[in-house]
Short mmCIF file of C-alpha atoms in Angstrom, two decimals:
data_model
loop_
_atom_site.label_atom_id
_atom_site.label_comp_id
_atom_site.label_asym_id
_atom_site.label_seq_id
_atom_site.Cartn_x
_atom_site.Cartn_y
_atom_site.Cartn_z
CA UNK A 1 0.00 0.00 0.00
CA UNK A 2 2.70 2.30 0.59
CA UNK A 3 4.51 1.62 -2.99
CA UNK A 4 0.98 2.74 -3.94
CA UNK A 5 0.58 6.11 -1.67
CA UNK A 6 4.26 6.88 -2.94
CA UNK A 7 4.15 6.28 -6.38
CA UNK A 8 0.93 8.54 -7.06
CA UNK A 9 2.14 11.45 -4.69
CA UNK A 10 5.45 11.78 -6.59
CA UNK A 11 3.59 11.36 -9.85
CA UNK A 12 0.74 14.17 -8.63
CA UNK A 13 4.18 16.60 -7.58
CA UNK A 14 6.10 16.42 -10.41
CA UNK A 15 3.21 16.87 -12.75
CA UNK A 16 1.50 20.31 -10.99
CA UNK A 17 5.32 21.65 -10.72
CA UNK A 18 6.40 20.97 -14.18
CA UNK A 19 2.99 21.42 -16.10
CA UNK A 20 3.73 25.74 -15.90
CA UNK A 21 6.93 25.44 -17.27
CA UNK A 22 5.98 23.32 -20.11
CA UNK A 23 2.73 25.34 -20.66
CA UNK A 24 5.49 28.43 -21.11
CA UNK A 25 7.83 26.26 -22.79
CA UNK A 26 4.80 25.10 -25.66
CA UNK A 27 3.83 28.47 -26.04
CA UNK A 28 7.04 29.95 -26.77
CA UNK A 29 7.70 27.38 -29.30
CA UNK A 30 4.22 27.96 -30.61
CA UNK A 31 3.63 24.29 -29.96
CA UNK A 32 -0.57 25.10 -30.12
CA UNK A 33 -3.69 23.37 -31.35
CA UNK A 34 -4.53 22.98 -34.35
CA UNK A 35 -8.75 23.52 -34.82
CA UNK A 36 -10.60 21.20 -37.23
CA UNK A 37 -12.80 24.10 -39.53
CA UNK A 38 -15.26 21.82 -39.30
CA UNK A 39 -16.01 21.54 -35.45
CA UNK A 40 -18.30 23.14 -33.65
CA UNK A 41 -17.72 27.32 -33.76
CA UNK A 42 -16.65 27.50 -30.02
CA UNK A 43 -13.14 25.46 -30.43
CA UNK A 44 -12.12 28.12 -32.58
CA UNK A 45 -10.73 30.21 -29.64
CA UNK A 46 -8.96 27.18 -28.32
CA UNK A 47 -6.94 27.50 -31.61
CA UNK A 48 -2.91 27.76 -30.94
CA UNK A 49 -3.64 26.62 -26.87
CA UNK A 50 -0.41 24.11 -25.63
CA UNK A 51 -0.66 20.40 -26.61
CA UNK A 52 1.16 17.67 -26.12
CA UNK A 53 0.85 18.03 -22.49
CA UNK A 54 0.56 14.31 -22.07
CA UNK A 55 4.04 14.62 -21.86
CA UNK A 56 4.09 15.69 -18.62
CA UNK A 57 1.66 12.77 -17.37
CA UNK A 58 4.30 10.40 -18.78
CA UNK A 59 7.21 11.86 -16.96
CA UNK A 60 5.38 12.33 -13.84
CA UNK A 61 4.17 8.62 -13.83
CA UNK A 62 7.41 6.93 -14.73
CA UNK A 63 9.20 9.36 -11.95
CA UNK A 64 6.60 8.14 -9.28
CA UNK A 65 6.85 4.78 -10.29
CA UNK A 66 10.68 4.14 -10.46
CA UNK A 67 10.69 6.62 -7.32
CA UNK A 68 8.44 4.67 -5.14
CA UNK A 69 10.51 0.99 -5.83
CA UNK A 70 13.89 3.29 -4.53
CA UNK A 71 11.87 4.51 -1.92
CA UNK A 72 10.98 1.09 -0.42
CA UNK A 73 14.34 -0.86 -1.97
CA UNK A 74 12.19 -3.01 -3.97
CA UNK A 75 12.40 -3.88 -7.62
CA UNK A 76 10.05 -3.13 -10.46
CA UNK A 77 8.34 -6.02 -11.93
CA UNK A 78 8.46 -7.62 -15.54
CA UNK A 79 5.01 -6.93 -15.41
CA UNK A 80 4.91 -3.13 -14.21
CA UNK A 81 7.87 -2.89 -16.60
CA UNK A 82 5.86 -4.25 -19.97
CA UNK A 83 2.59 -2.02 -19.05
CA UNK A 84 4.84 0.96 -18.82
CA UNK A 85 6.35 -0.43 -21.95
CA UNK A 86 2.81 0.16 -23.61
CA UNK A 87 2.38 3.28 -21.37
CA UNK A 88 5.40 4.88 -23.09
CA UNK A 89 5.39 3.36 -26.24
CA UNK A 90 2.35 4.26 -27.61
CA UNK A 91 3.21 8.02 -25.84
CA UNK A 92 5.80 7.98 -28.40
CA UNK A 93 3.49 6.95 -31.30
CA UNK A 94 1.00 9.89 -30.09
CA UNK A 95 4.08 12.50 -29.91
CA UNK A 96 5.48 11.76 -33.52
CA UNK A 97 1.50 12.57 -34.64
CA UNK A 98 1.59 15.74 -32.46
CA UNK A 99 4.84 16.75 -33.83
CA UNK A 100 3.85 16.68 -37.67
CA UNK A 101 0.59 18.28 -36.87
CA UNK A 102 2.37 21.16 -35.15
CA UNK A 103 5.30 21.06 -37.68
CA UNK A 104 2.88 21.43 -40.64
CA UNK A 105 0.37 23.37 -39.16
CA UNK A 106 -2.52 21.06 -40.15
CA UNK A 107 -4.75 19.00 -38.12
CA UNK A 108 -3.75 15.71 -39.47
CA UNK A 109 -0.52 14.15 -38.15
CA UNK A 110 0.86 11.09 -39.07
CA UNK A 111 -0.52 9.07 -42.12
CA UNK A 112 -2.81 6.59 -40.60
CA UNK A 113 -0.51 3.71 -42.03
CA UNK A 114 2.10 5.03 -40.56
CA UNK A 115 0.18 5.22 -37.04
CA UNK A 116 -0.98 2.08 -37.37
CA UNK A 117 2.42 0.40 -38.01
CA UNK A 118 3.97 2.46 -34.76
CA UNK A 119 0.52 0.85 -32.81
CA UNK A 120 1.23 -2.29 -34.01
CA UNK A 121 4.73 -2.92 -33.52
CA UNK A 122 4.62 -1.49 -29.54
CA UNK A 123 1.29 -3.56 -29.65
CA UNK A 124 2.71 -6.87 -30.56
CA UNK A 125 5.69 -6.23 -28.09
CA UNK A 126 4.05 -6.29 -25.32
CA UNK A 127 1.55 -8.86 -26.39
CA UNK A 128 4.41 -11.60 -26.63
CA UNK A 129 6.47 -9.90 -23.55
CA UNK A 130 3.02 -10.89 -21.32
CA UNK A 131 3.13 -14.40 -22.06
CA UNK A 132 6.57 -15.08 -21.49
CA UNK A 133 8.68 -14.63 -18.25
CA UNK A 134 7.16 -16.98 -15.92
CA UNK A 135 7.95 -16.75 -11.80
CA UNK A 136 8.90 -19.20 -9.68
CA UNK A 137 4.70 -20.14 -9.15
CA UNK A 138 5.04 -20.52 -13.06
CA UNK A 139 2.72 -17.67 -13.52
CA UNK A 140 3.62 -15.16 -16.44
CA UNK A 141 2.36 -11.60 -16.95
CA UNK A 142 -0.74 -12.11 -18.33
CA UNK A 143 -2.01 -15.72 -20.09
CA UNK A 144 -3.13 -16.24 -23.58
CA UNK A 145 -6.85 -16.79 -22.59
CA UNK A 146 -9.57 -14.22 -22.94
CA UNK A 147 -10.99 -12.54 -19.53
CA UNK A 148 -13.66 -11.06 -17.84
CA UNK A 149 -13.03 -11.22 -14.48
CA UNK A 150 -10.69 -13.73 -14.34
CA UNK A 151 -9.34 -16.04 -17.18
CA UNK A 152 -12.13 -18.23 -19.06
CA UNK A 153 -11.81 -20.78 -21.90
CA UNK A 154 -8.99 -22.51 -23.94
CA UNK A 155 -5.74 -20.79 -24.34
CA UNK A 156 -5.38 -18.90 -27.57
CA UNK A 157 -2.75 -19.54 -30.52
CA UNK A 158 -0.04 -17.04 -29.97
CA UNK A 159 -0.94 -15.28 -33.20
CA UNK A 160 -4.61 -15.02 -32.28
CA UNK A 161 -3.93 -13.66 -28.72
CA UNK A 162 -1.57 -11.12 -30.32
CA UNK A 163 -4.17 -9.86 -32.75
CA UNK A 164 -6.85 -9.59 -29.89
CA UNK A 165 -4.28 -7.55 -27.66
CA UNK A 166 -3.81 -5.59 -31.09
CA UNK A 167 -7.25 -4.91 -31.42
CA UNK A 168 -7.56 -3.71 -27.99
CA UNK A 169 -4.83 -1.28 -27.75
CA UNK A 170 -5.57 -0.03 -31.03
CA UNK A 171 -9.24 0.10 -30.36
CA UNK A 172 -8.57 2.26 -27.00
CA UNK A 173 -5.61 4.29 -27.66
CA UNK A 174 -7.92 5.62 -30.46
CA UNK A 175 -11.28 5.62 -28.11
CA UNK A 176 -9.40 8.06 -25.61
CA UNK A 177 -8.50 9.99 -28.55
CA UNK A 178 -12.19 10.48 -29.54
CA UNK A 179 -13.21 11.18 -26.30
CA UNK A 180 -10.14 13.70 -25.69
CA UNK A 181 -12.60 16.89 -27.40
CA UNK A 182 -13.80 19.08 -24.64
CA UNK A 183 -11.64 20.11 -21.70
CA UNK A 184 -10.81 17.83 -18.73
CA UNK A 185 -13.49 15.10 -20.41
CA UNK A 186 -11.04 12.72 -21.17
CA UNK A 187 -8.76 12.71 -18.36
CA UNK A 188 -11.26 13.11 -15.74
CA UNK A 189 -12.93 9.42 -17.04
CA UNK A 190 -9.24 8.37 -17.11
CA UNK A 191 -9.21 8.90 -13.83
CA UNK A 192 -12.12 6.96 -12.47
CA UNK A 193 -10.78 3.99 -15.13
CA UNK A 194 -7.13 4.08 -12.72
CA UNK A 195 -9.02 4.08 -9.60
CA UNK A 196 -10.63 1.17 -10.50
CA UNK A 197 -7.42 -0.73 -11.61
CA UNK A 198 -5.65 0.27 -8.32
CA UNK A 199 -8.42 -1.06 -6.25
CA UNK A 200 -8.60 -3.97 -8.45
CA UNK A 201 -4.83 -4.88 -7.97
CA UNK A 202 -4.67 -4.10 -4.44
CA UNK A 203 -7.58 -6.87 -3.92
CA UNK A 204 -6.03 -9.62 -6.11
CA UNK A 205 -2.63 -9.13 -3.91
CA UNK A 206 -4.97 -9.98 -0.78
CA UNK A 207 -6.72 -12.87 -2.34
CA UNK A 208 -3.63 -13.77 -4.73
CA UNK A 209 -3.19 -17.90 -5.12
CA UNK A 210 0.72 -17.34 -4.16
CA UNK A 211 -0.81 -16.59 -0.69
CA UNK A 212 -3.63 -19.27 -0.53
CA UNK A 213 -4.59 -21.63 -2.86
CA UNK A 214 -8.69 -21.19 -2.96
CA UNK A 215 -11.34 -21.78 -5.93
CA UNK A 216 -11.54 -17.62 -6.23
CA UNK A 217 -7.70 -16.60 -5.62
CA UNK A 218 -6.28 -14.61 -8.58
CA UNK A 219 -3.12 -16.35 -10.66
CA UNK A 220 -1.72 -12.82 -11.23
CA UNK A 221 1.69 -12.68 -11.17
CA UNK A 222 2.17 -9.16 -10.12
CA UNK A 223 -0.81 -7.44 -8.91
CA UNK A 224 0.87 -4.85 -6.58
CA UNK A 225 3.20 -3.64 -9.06
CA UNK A 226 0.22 -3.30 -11.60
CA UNK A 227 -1.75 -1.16 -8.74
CA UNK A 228 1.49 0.98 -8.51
CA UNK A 229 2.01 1.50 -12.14
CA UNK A 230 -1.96 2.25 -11.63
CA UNK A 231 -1.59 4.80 -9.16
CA UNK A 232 1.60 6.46 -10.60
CA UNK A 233 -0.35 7.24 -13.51
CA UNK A 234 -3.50 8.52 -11.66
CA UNK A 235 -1.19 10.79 -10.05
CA UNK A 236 0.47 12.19 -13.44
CA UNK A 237 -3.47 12.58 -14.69
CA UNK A 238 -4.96 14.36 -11.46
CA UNK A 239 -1.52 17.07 -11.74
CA UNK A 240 -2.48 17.38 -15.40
CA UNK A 241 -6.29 17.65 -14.90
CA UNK A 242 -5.71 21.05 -12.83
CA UNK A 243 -4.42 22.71 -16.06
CA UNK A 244 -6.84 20.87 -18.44
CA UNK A 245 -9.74 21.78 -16.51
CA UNK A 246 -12.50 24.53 -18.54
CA UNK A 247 -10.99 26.48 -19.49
CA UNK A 248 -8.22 24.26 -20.69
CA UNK A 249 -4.28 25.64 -20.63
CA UNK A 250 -3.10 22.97 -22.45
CA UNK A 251 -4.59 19.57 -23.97
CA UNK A 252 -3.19 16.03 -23.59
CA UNK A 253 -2.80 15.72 -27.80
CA UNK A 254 -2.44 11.95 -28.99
CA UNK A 255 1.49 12.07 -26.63
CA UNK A 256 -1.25 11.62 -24.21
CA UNK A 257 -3.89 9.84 -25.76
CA UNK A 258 -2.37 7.14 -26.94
CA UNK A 259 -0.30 6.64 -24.37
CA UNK A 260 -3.68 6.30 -21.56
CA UNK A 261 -5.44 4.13 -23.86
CA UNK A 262 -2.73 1.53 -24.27
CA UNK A 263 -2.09 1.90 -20.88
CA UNK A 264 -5.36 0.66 -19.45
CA UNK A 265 -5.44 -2.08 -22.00
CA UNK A 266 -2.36 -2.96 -20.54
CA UNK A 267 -3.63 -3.21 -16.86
CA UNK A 268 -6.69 -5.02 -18.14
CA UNK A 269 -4.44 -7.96 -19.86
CA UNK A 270 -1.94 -8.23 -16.79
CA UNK A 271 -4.74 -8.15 -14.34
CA UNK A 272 -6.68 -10.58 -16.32
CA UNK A 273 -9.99 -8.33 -16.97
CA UNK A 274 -9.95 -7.33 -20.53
CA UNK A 275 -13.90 -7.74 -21.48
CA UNK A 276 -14.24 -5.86 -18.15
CA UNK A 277 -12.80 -2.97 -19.45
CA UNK A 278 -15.65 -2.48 -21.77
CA UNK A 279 -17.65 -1.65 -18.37
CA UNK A 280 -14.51 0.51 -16.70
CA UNK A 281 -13.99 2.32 -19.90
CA UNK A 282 -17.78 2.48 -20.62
CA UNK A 283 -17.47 5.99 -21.76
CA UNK A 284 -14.72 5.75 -24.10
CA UNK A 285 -17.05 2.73 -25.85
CA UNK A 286 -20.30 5.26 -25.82
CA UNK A 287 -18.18 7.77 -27.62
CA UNK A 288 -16.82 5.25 -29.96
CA UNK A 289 -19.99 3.77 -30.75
CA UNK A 290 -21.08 7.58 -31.56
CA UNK A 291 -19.27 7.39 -34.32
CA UNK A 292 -19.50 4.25 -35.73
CA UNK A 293 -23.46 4.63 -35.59
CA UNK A 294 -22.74 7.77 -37.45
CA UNK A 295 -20.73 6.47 -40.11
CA UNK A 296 -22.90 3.21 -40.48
CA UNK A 297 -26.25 5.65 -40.91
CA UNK A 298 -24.79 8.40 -43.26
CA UNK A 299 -23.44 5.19 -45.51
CA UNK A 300 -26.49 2.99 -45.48
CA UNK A 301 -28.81 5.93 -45.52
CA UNK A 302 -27.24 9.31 -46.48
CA UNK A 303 -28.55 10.76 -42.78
CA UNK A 304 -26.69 11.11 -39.92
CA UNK A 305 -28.40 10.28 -36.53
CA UNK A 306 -26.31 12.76 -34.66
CA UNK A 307 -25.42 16.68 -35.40
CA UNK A 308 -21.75 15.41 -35.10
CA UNK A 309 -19.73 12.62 -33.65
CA UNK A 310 -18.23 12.22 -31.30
CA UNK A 311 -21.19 12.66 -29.32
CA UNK A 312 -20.23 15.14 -26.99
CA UNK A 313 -19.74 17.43 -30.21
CA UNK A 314 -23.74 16.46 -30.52
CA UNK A 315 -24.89 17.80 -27.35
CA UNK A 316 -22.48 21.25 -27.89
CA UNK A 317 -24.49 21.67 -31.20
CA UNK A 318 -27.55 21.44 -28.99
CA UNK A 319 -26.60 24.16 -26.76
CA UNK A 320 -25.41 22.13 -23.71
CA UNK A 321 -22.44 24.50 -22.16
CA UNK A 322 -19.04 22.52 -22.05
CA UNK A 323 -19.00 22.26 -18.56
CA UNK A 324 -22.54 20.27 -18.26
CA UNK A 325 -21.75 18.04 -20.91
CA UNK A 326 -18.07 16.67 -19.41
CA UNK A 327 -19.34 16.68 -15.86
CA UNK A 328 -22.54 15.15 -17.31
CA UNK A 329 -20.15 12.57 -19.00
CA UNK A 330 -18.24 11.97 -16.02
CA UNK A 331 -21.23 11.04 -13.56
CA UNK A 332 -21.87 8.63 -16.66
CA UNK A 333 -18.19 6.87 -16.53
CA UNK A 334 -18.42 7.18 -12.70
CA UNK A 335 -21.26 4.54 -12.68
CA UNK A 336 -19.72 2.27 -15.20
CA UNK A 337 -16.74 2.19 -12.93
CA UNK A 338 -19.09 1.39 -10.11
CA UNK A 339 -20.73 -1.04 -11.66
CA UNK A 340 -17.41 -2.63 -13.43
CA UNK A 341 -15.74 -2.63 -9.60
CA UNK A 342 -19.07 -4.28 -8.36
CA UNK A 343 -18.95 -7.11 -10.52
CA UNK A 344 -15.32 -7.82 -9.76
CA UNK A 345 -16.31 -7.67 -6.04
CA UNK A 346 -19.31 -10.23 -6.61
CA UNK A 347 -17.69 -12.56 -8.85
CA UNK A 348 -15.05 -13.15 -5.85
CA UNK A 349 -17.71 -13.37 -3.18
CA UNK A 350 -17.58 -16.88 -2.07
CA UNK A 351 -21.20 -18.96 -3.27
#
C-alpha cells in the first residue's frame, strides 16, 4: 500500500510543478492546437492553446513509479515494466503525430498507415512480452486466454492472442482519442478507469493464489506492481487535470492519448480483466460507438443520426455548455466504474 501512496504522490508533484513550465515552454515554441474548420464554432478560440501536455503525465508517472521501488528498496516487476512499456510506447506513437501536426500546421498528423504500423509494432511487443517470463509459481504476466473477471476458456494460438491484444490497444488508444474533445473530459474518465485498476490490484494481492490456494484466488503474477504503475499514472493525470480543466491551458494531444489508452489495456491484460474494461472504460465505448453509428447511418442511408460525432460534439451543437456536458459525461463513466468494480467484487464473493 505504501509503494501505492508513494508512487501517485510523486507522480501528482512532479506533474502540478512541471505542467507551468511546459505550458510556457509550448507556447514559446508555438507548440498550439490545431482547430478542425469543421467543429463546432466554439473550439475556434482554443486554436494555438499548448498540446502535447501528455508529456508531462508520462514523466510524472514513470518518476513516481521508479521513485516509489527506490523509496521502499524493492524492484520493479516484468510486469509493471511491460505495461509501462505500452504506457510509453504508444506516448511515443501519439508525440510523432503531435509533432507533424504542429510542424505542418494542419490537423492531421501522421498518415494513418504510418500510425498504425507504430501501434502495431509497440502492440505486438508487449503482447508476446506478457506471455513469457514466468515466476517461480510458473505464472507469467498475463495468459493467452480471454478474460472477464478472471481467465475463461482454452488458451489462444499465440498469433490469435496477439491480434486480440492488437485490437484492444488499437481500439482504445484511439477511443481516448475520440473522447479527448472538450476540456478535462477525457482525463477526468481516465481517472475513475485508474481508480478502478488500483483497487482492483490491491484486492487480487490480498486474495492472490501465491498466498492461498482457494477456488476464487487470482493467478496474477504481479498485482501490486500493476496497482502501482496504476496509481503512478493517476497521479500524473490528477496534476495534469488542474491545467486541463475549462478552461483548458493545455490539452493532452495523442502524446497523451495514446499513451492512456494503451495503458489501461495494458492493466486489463496483466490483471486478467480485458472484457471488463468495456464496463470501466464504458465511456470511451459510448463515444466510440457515436461514431460508428454515425458512419454506419450516413453510408447505409445518407442521414446522420447525430449533429456530429463524437457525441459530446452532438450535445455542444444542442446548446449544452461545455462544462454540463463533461461533468454530465463523467457522472456517466463514474457509474460504469461502479458497476465494473461491483462485478469484480461479486464474482469473488464466495457462493
Amino acid at each position: 500500500m505504501t509503494g501505492i501512496l508513494v508512487a501517485a504522490g510523486l507522480s501528482l508533484l512532479v506533474s502540478l510543478l512541471i505542467m507551468p513550465l511546459v505550458i510556457r515552454l509550448l507556447f514559446r515554441l508555438k507548440f498550439g492546437q490545431e482547430v478542425r474548420d469543421d467543429g463546432p464554432e466554439g473550439h475556434k478560440t482554443k486554436q494555438g492553446t499548448p498540446t502535447m501536455g501528455g508529456i508531462v503525465i508520462i514523466v510524472g508517472a514513470i518518476i513516481g513509479y521508479f521513485a516509489s521501488h527506490l523509496v521502499l528498496m524493492t524492484r520493479p516487476t516484468v510486469s509493471g515494466l511491460l505495461v509501462m512499456f505500452l504506457f510509453v510506447g504508444m506516448g511515443t506513437v501519439g508525440f510523432l503525430d503531435d509533432f507533424i501536426k504542429i510542424y505542418k500546421r494542419r490537423s492531421l498528423g501522421l498518415r494513418s498507415g504510418a500510425k498504425m504500423l507504430g501501434q502495431t509494432v509497440i502492440g505486438a511487443g508487449f503482447a508476446v512480452g506478457v506471455t513469457q517470463f514466468p515466476n517461480g509459481y510458473g505464472y507469467t504476466p498475463a495468459s493467452p486466454q480471454l478474460s472477464f473477471l478472471r481467465d475463461f476458456g482454452p488458451p489462444l494460438l499465440l498469433i490469435v492472442f496477439v491480434a486480440w491484444a492488437l485490437f484492444l490497444i488499437v481500439g482504445f488508444s484511439n477511443a481516448v482519442n475520440l473522447t479527448d474533445g472538450l476540456d478535462g473530459l477525457a482525463t477526468g474518465a481516465m481517472i475513475l478507469s485508474l481508480v478502478a485498476y488500483v483497487i482492483i490490484g490491491n484486492w487480487q494481492l490480498r486474495q492472490s493464489c501465491v498466498a492461498y490456494l482457494a477456488p476464487s484466488c487470482y493467478p496474477v503474477r504481479d498485482p501490486l506492481d500493476l496497482a502501482v504503475v496504476a496509481a503512478a499514472c493517476l497521479g500524473g493525470c490528477i496534476g495534469f487535470l488542474w491545467y486541463n480543466a475549462p478552461p483548458a491551458k493545455i490539452f493532452m494531444g495523442d502524446t497523451g492519448s495514446l499513451a492512456l489508452g494503451g495503458l489501461i489495456v495494458g492493466l486489463a491484460i496483466t490483471t486478467r480483466t480485458q472484457l471488463l474494461l468495456l464496463v470501466i472504460g464504458g465511456l470511451f465505448v459510448l463515444i466510440t460507438m457515436s461514431v460508428m453509428v454515425q458512419i454506419s447511418s450516413f453510408r447505409l442511408t445518407g442521414k446522420r443520426i447525430f449533429r456530429m460525432a463524437p457525441i459530446q460534439h452532438h450535445f455542444e451543437l444542442k446548446g449544452w455548455a461545455e462544462t454540463t456536458i463533461v461533468i454530465r459525461f463523467w457522472i456517466i463513466q463514474g457509474l460504469m466504474v461502479g458497476v465494473g468494480i461491483g462485478l469484480f467484487y461479486l464474482e469473488w464473493m464466495p457462493r
